[in-house]
Coordinates of C-alpha atoms in Angstrom, one line a residue:
M226 CA 38.1 -34.5 -70.6
T227 CA 38.8 -35.1 -66.9
P228 CA 36.0 -36.5 -64.6
D229 CA 35.9 -33.2 -62.7
R230 CA 35.5 -31.2 -65.9
K231 CA 32.8 -33.5 -67.2
K232 CA 31.0 -33.2 -63.9
C233 CA 31.2 -29.4 -64.1
V234 CA 29.7 -29.5 -67.7
D235 CA 27.0 -31.9 -66.6
N236 CA 26.0 -29.6 -63.9
A237 CA 25.8 -26.7 -66.3
L238 CA 23.7 -28.8 -68.7
L239 CA 21.4 -29.7 -65.8
N240 CA 21.1 -26.1 -64.7
M241 CA 20.1 -25.1 -68.3
I242 CA 17.4 -27.7 -68.3
V243 CA 16.0 -26.7 -64.9
T244 CA 16.3 -22.9 -65.4
D245 CA 15.0 -22.8 -68.9
F246 CA 12.4 -25.6 -68.6
Q247 CA 14.0 -27.6 -71.3
P248 CA 12.8 -31.2 -72.0
F249 CA 15.2 -34.0 -71.0
K250 CA 15.0 -35.1 -74.7
I251 CA 17.1 -32.1 -75.7
V252 CA 20.2 -34.3 -75.2
E253 CA 18.9 -36.6 -78.0
D254 CA 18.2 -33.8 -80.5
T255 CA 20.5 -33.9 -83.5
G256 CA 21.1 -30.2 -83.7
F257 CA 21.9 -29.8 -80.0
K258 CA 24.3 -32.8 -80.2
Q259 CA 26.1 -31.2 -83.1
F260 CA 26.3 -27.9 -81.3
V261 CA 27.8 -29.5 -78.2
N262 CA 30.2 -31.6 -80.3
L263 CA 31.5 -28.5 -82.0
L264 CA 32.1 -26.8 -78.7
N265 CA 34.0 -29.8 -77.2
P266 CA 34.3 -33.1 -79.2
N267 CA 35.6 -34.8 -76.0
Y268 CA 32.3 -34.2 -74.0
C269 CA 29.9 -37.1 -74.0
L270 CA 26.3 -35.9 -73.3
P271 CA 24.5 -37.9 -70.6
T272 CA 21.4 -39.8 -71.7
R273 CA 17.9 -38.7 -71.0
Q274 CA 17.5 -41.6 -68.5
A275 CA 20.7 -40.5 -66.7
I276 CA 19.3 -37.0 -66.4
S277 CA 15.9 -38.0 -65.1
K278 CA 16.9 -40.9 -62.9
T279 CA 20.3 -39.9 -61.6
L280 CA 21.3 -36.2 -62.1
I281 CA 17.9 -34.6 -61.3
P282 CA 17.4 -36.7 -58.1
L283 CA 20.9 -35.9 -56.9
E284 CA 20.4 -32.2 -57.5
Y285 CA 17.1 -32.3 -55.8
Q286 CA 18.7 -33.8 -52.6
K287 CA 21.3 -31.1 -52.7
C288 CA 18.6 -28.5 -52.9
I289 CA 16.7 -30.0 -50.0
A290 CA 19.9 -30.0 -47.9
K291 CA 20.6 -26.4 -48.8
V292 CA 17.1 -25.3 -47.9
E293 CA 17.2 -27.2 -44.6
D294 CA 20.5 -25.6 -43.7
L295 CA 19.1 -22.1 -44.7
I296 CA 16.0 -22.5 -42.5
T297 CA 17.9 -24.0 -39.6
N298 CA 20.6 -21.3 -39.5
E299 CA 18.8 -18.2 -40.7
A300 CA 15.1 -18.5 -40.1
D301 CA 14.1 -17.6 -36.5
N302 CA 10.5 -16.9 -37.5
V303 CA 8.7 -17.5 -40.8
C304 CA 5.5 -16.4 -42.6
L305 CA 3.9 -19.0 -44.8
T306 CA 1.9 -18.4 -48.0
T307 CA -0.2 -21.2 -49.4
D308 CA -2.4 -21.8 -52.4
C309 CA -4.3 -24.6 -54.1
W310 CA -5.1 -24.7 -57.8
T311 CA -6.1 -27.1 -60.6
S312 CA -4.0 -27.5 -63.7
R313 CA -5.4 -27.7 -67.3
C314 CA -5.0 -31.5 -67.0
N315 CA -7.5 -31.4 -64.1
E316 CA -4.8 -32.2 -61.5
S317 CA -5.0 -30.4 -58.2
Y318 CA -1.8 -29.0 -56.5
I319 CA -0.9 -27.3 -53.3
A320 CA 2.1 -25.1 -52.7
V321 CA 3.6 -23.7 -49.5
T322 CA 6.3 -21.0 -49.4
A323 CA 8.2 -19.8 -46.3
H324 CA 9.3 -16.1 -46.1
F325 CA 11.6 -14.7 -43.4
V326 CA 14.2 -12.0 -42.8
N327 CA 17.6 -13.3 -41.8
K328 CA 20.0 -11.7 -39.3
D329 CA 21.4 -9.4 -42.0
F330 CA 17.8 -8.1 -42.7
I331 CA 17.7 -9.7 -46.1
L332 CA 14.3 -11.0 -47.2
K333 CA 14.4 -14.7 -48.1
S334 CA 11.7 -16.9 -49.7
V335 CA 11.9 -20.7 -50.1
L336 CA 9.4 -23.0 -51.7
L337 CA 8.8 -25.8 -49.2
E338 CA 6.3 -27.9 -51.2
C339 CA 4.6 -27.9 -54.6
S340 CA 2.9 -31.3 -55.0
E341 CA -0.2 -32.9 -56.4
F342 CA -3.0 -32.9 -53.9
S343 CA -5.6 -35.5 -54.9
E344 CA -7.7 -35.3 -51.7
R345 CA -10.9 -33.4 -51.4
H346 CA -10.1 -29.7 -50.5
T347 CA -11.8 -29.9 -47.1
A348 CA -10.5 -28.0 -44.1
V349 CA -9.4 -31.2 -42.4
N350 CA -7.5 -32.5 -45.4
L351 CA -5.8 -29.2 -46.1
S352 CA -4.8 -28.8 -42.4
D353 CA -3.3 -32.3 -42.4
E354 CA -1.3 -31.5 -45.5
I355 CA 0.0 -28.2 -44.2
R356 CA 0.8 -29.7 -40.8
S357 CA 2.9 -32.4 -42.4
I358 CA 4.8 -29.8 -44.4
I359 CA 5.5 -27.7 -41.2
T360 CA 6.6 -30.9 -39.4
K361 CA 8.8 -32.0 -42.3
W362 CA 10.7 -28.7 -42.2
K363 CA 10.8 -28.5 -38.4
L364 CA 8.9 -25.2 -38.3
E365 CA 6.4 -26.0 -35.5
A366 CA 7.6 -23.2 -33.3
K367 CA 8.6 -20.7 -36.0
V368 CA 5.4 -20.0 -37.9
V369 CA 4.0 -16.6 -36.9
L370 CA 1.5 -16.0 -39.8
V371 CA -0.1 -17.9 -42.7
V372 CA -1.3 -16.0 -45.8
S373 CA -3.8 -17.5 -48.2
D374 CA -6.8 -16.5 -50.3
N375 CA -10.2 -15.9 -48.6
A376 CA -11.8 -19.3 -49.3
S377 CA -13.5 -20.7 -46.2
N378 CA -11.8 -24.2 -46.5
I379 CA -8.2 -22.9 -46.3
K380 CA -9.1 -20.3 -43.6
N381 CA -10.7 -23.1 -41.5
A382 CA -7.7 -25.3 -42.2
I383 CA -5.3 -22.7 -40.9
H384 CA -7.5 -22.1 -37.8
K385 CA -7.5 -25.8 -37.1
L386 CA -3.7 -25.6 -36.8
H387 CA -4.1 -22.7 -34.3
L388 CA -2.1 -20.5 -36.5
K389 CA -2.7 -16.8 -37.2
H390 CA -4.3 -16.2 -40.6
L391 CA -4.2 -13.2 -42.9
G392 CA -6.2 -13.1 -46.1
C393 CA -4.3 -12.2 -49.3
F394 CA -5.0 -8.6 -49.9
A395 CA -4.5 -8.9 -53.7
H396 CA -7.2 -11.6 -53.7
T397 CA -9.5 -9.3 -51.7
I398 CA -9.0 -6.5 -54.2
N399 CA -9.8 -8.9 -57.0
L400 CA -13.0 -9.9 -55.2
V401 CA -14.1 -6.3 -54.7
V402 CA -13.5 -5.5 -58.4
E403 CA -15.3 -8.6 -59.6
E404 CA -18.3 -7.7 -57.4
S405 CA -18.3 -4.1 -58.6
L406 CA -18.2 -5.0 -62.3
K407 CA -21.2 -7.3 -62.3
C408 CA -23.4 -4.4 -63.4
E409 CA -21.3 -4.1 -66.6
S410 CA -21.1 -7.9 -67.3
D411 CA -22.8 -7.6 -70.6
L412 CA -20.3 -5.0 -71.9
I413 CA -17.4 -7.0 -70.6
N414 CA -18.7 -10.2 -72.2
K415 CA -19.1 -8.2 -75.5
V416 CA -15.4 -7.2 -75.3
K417 CA -14.5 -10.8 -74.5
T418 CA -16.3 -11.9 -77.6
I419 CA -14.4 -9.5 -79.8
V420 CA -11.1 -10.5 -78.3
T421 CA -11.9 -14.2 -78.7
H422 CA -12.7 -13.6 -82.4
F423 CA -9.4 -11.9 -83.1
R424 CA -7.4 -14.5 -81.1
K425 CA -9.0 -17.5 -82.8
S426 CA -9.4 -16.3 -86.4
T427 CA -6.2 -16.2 -88.4
I428 CA -7.8 -13.9 -91.0
A429 CA -9.1 -11.5 -88.3
H430 CA -5.7 -11.5 -86.6
K431 CA -3.9 -10.7 -89.8
I432 CA -6.3 -7.9 -90.6
L433 CA -5.9 -6.4 -87.1
E434 CA -2.1 -6.7 -87.4
K435 CA -2.1 -4.9 -90.8
N436 CA -4.4 -2.1 -89.5
Q437 CA -2.0 -1.5 -86.6
I438 CA 0.9 -1.1 -89.0
N439 CA -1.1 1.2 -91.2
S440 CA -2.0 3.3 -88.1
G441 CA 1.7 3.8 -87.2
I442 CA 2.2 1.0 -84.7
N443 CA 5.6 -0.5 -85.6
E444 CA 5.2 -3.6 -83.4
P445 CA 1.6 -4.9 -83.6
R446 CA 0.2 -6.2 -80.3
K447 CA -2.4 -8.9 -79.6
L448 CA -5.6 -8.4 -77.8
I449 CA -5.6 -9.7 -74.2
Q450 CA -8.3 -12.1 -73.0
A451 CA -9.6 -11.8 -69.4
V452 CA -9.2 -14.9 -67.3
S453 CA -11.2 -15.3 -64.1
T454 CA -8.3 -16.7 -62.1
R455 CA -5.8 -14.0 -63.2
W456 CA -6.0 -10.8 -61.1
N457 CA -6.3 -7.6 -63.1
S458 CA -6.9 -9.5 -66.3
V459 CA -10.2 -7.6 -67.0
Y460 CA -8.4 -4.4 -66.7
Y461 CA -5.6 -5.5 -69.0
M462 CA -8.1 -6.7 -71.6
L463 CA -10.0 -3.3 -71.5
E464 CA -6.7 -1.3 -71.5
R465 CA -5.4 -3.1 -74.5
I466 CA -8.5 -2.9 -76.6
V467 CA -8.7 0.9 -75.8
S468 CA -5.1 1.3 -76.9
L469 CA -6.0 -0.4 -80.2
E470 CA -9.4 1.2 -80.7
K471 CA -8.9 2.5 -84.2
P472 CA -7.3 -0.7 -85.6
V473 CA -10.0 -2.8 -83.9
R474 CA -12.9 -0.7 -85.3
A475 CA -11.3 -0.7 -88.8
S476 CA -10.7 -4.4 -88.7
L477 CA -14.3 -5.2 -87.6
G478 CA -15.6 -3.3 -90.5
L479 CA -13.5 -5.5 -92.9
L480 CA -14.6 -8.9 -91.6
E481 CA -17.3 -10.9 -93.2
N482 CA -19.0 -12.2 -90.1
P483 CA -17.6 -10.0 -87.3
P484 CA -18.8 -10.0 -83.7
S485 CA -20.9 -7.0 -82.7
S486 CA -18.8 -3.9 -82.4
L487 CA -18.9 -1.6 -79.4
T488 CA -21.1 1.5 -79.8
T489 CA -19.6 5.0 -79.3
I490 CA -21.1 5.1 -75.8
E491 CA -19.7 1.7 -75.0
W492 CA -16.2 2.7 -76.1
T493 CA -16.5 5.7 -73.8
I494 CA -17.6 3.5 -70.9
V495 CA -14.7 1.1 -71.5
K496 CA -12.2 4.0 -71.5
E497 CA -13.6 5.4 -68.3
L498 CA -13.6 1.9 -66.7
C499 CA -9.9 1.8 -67.3
I500 CA -9.5 5.1 -65.4
V501 CA -11.6 3.7 -62.5
L502 CA -9.8 0.4 -62.4
K503 CA -6.2 1.7 -62.7
P504 CA -5.7 2.4 -59.0
F505 CA -6.8 -1.1 -58.1
E506 CA -4.4 -2.6 -60.7
S507 CA -1.6 -0.5 -59.3
A508 CA -2.4 -1.5 -55.7
T509 CA -2.5 -5.2 -56.7
K510 CA 0.9 -5.0 -58.4
V511 CA 2.4 -3.2 -55.3
V512 CA 1.2 -5.8 -52.8
S513 CA 2.2 -8.7 -55.0
G514 CA 5.9 -7.8 -54.9
E515 CA 8.3 -10.6 -54.1
N516 CA 11.5 -8.7 -53.2
Y517 CA 10.2 -6.4 -50.5
M518 CA 7.9 -6.3 -47.5
T519 CA 4.2 -5.6 -48.4
A520 CA 2.3 -5.9 -45.1
S521 CA 3.0 -2.4 -43.9
M522 CA 1.6 -1.0 -47.2
I523 CA -1.8 -2.6 -46.9
L524 CA -3.6 -0.1 -44.6
P525 CA -2.2 3.0 -46.4
I526 CA -3.4 1.4 -49.7
V527 CA -6.8 0.6 -48.3
N528 CA -7.2 4.3 -47.3
G529 CA -5.8 5.4 -50.6
L530 CA -8.3 3.3 -52.6
L531 CA -11.2 4.6 -50.5
E532 CA -10.0 8.2 -51.0
V533 CA -9.6 7.9 -54.7
C534 CA -13.0 6.3 -55.1
H535 CA -14.6 9.2 -53.2
K536 CA -12.8 11.7 -55.4
M537 CA -14.0 9.9 -58.6
K538 CA -17.6 10.4 -57.5
S539 CA -17.2 14.0 -58.3
K540 CA -15.8 13.4 -61.8
T541 CA -17.9 13.9 -64.9
F542 CA -18.1 10.2 -65.8
D543 CA -21.0 8.4 -67.6
P544 CA -23.8 7.5 -65.1
R545 CA -23.0 3.8 -65.6
I546 CA -19.4 4.5 -64.4
H547 CA -20.7 6.2 -61.3
E548 CA -22.7 3.0 -60.7
V549 CA -19.4 1.1 -60.8
I550 CA -17.8 3.5 -58.4
K551 CA -20.8 3.2 -56.1
N552 CA -20.4 -0.6 -56.2
L553 CA -16.7 -0.4 -55.5
L554 CA -17.3 1.7 -52.3
S555 CA -20.2 -0.6 -51.3
A556 CA -18.1 -3.8 -51.9
M557 CA -15.2 -2.3 -49.8
A558 CA -17.7 -1.5 -47.0
N559 CA -19.4 -4.9 -47.1
K560 CA -16.6 -7.3 -47.6
N561 CA -15.6 -8.8 -44.2
S562 CA -12.1 -9.5 -45.5
W563 CA -11.8 -5.8 -46.4
G564 CA -13.2 -4.4 -43.2
N565 CA -11.3 -6.8 -40.9
M566 CA -8.0 -5.3 -42.1
Y567 CA -8.7 -2.3 -39.9
H568 CA -8.9 -4.6 -36.9
S569 CA -5.7 -6.5 -37.7
K570 CA -3.1 -5.7 -35.0
T571 CA -0.5 -7.4 -37.2
L572 CA -1.1 -4.9 -40.1
A573 CA -1.3 -2.0 -37.7
K574 CA 2.1 -2.9 -36.1
C575 CA 3.7 -3.3 -39.5
T576 CA 2.5 0.1 -40.7
F577 CA 3.4 1.7 -37.3
L578 CA 6.9 0.4 -37.6
D579 CA 7.4 1.5 -41.2
P580 CA 9.0 5.0 -41.1
R581 CA 7.5 5.9 -44.5
F582 CA 4.0 6.0 -42.9
K583 CA 4.8 7.8 -39.6
N584 CA 2.5 10.7 -40.4
L585 CA -0.3 8.5 -41.7
L586 CA -3.7 9.3 -40.1
F587 CA -6.0 6.3 -39.9
P588 CA -9.8 6.6 -39.8
S589 CA -11.4 6.6 -36.4
N590 CA -12.7 3.0 -36.7
S591 CA -9.2 1.7 -37.1
S592 CA -8.5 1.8 -33.4

């Protein structure tokens, strides 16, 4: 094998490890070594140390150079998105992504930083970190907007940098829904308990799987657990348990120490909750798109959610569901992050310039 050919295969191996999140140890696995040897006995796999200490750092530097060239030559103005989170290992991270449209009107997104952030998440520390990232990539004169969640520390950090801030609309929707569902927290917790039981008990899981097959479901599905940090997860949990109502009810009746089952009224409320929450789930998915512009859609979606909630007030739902609808309207009216969107000139310009919404009529308070 020629050196050029080996380099080409090494790069393909590296790409597989990076793209598929494979461990470096794969080059030491007996089965993988046999497979590679069968494909080409002349190819010598690099060691795990060579991958981690030589090949990956080299590829990383190539990637850095490529992104620098992309930003320098194609990005006249950028919008930044940033977020902080804590991993299951209790390690804090910060990520900053740049988004821009190049001269060919193609939307580009590049991850500028994703690194451990061990400092306290104060506005000062966050602003210092974001400033260093902006400086590192020479974006001081190019940032027109920064999008983040609605936490006060990150908002204050961005204001300290004298940059225009826009709260993440998907996060705002999530806050509105969470606030509105507090009146049904007991019912939601009851569903969570049922889901947890079927997900943790092997016996219960097998019984549920069997009952799904007996009810005509060829590919049995698992129940979905709601997670507070995952948007729409409550909706997905309720939607899944409703779709598996008969198998779940049958399975609970066969278990020795089952969690409390939902009453007939509670099943009805869960089904109606899915109807009420569906528009908010759809809106979240639309504004979370990565391959198209979303800012121009926000004001039309705000109007649409308000309109659909007012229409649902006239539906023949259970009184408890009407309380949820009332809470949704109240949360949308009271949330500063929601109401401030009508005063955002940035969003107004985006919608105004989008030909899809040229006939859109905004409420009188949007001026």
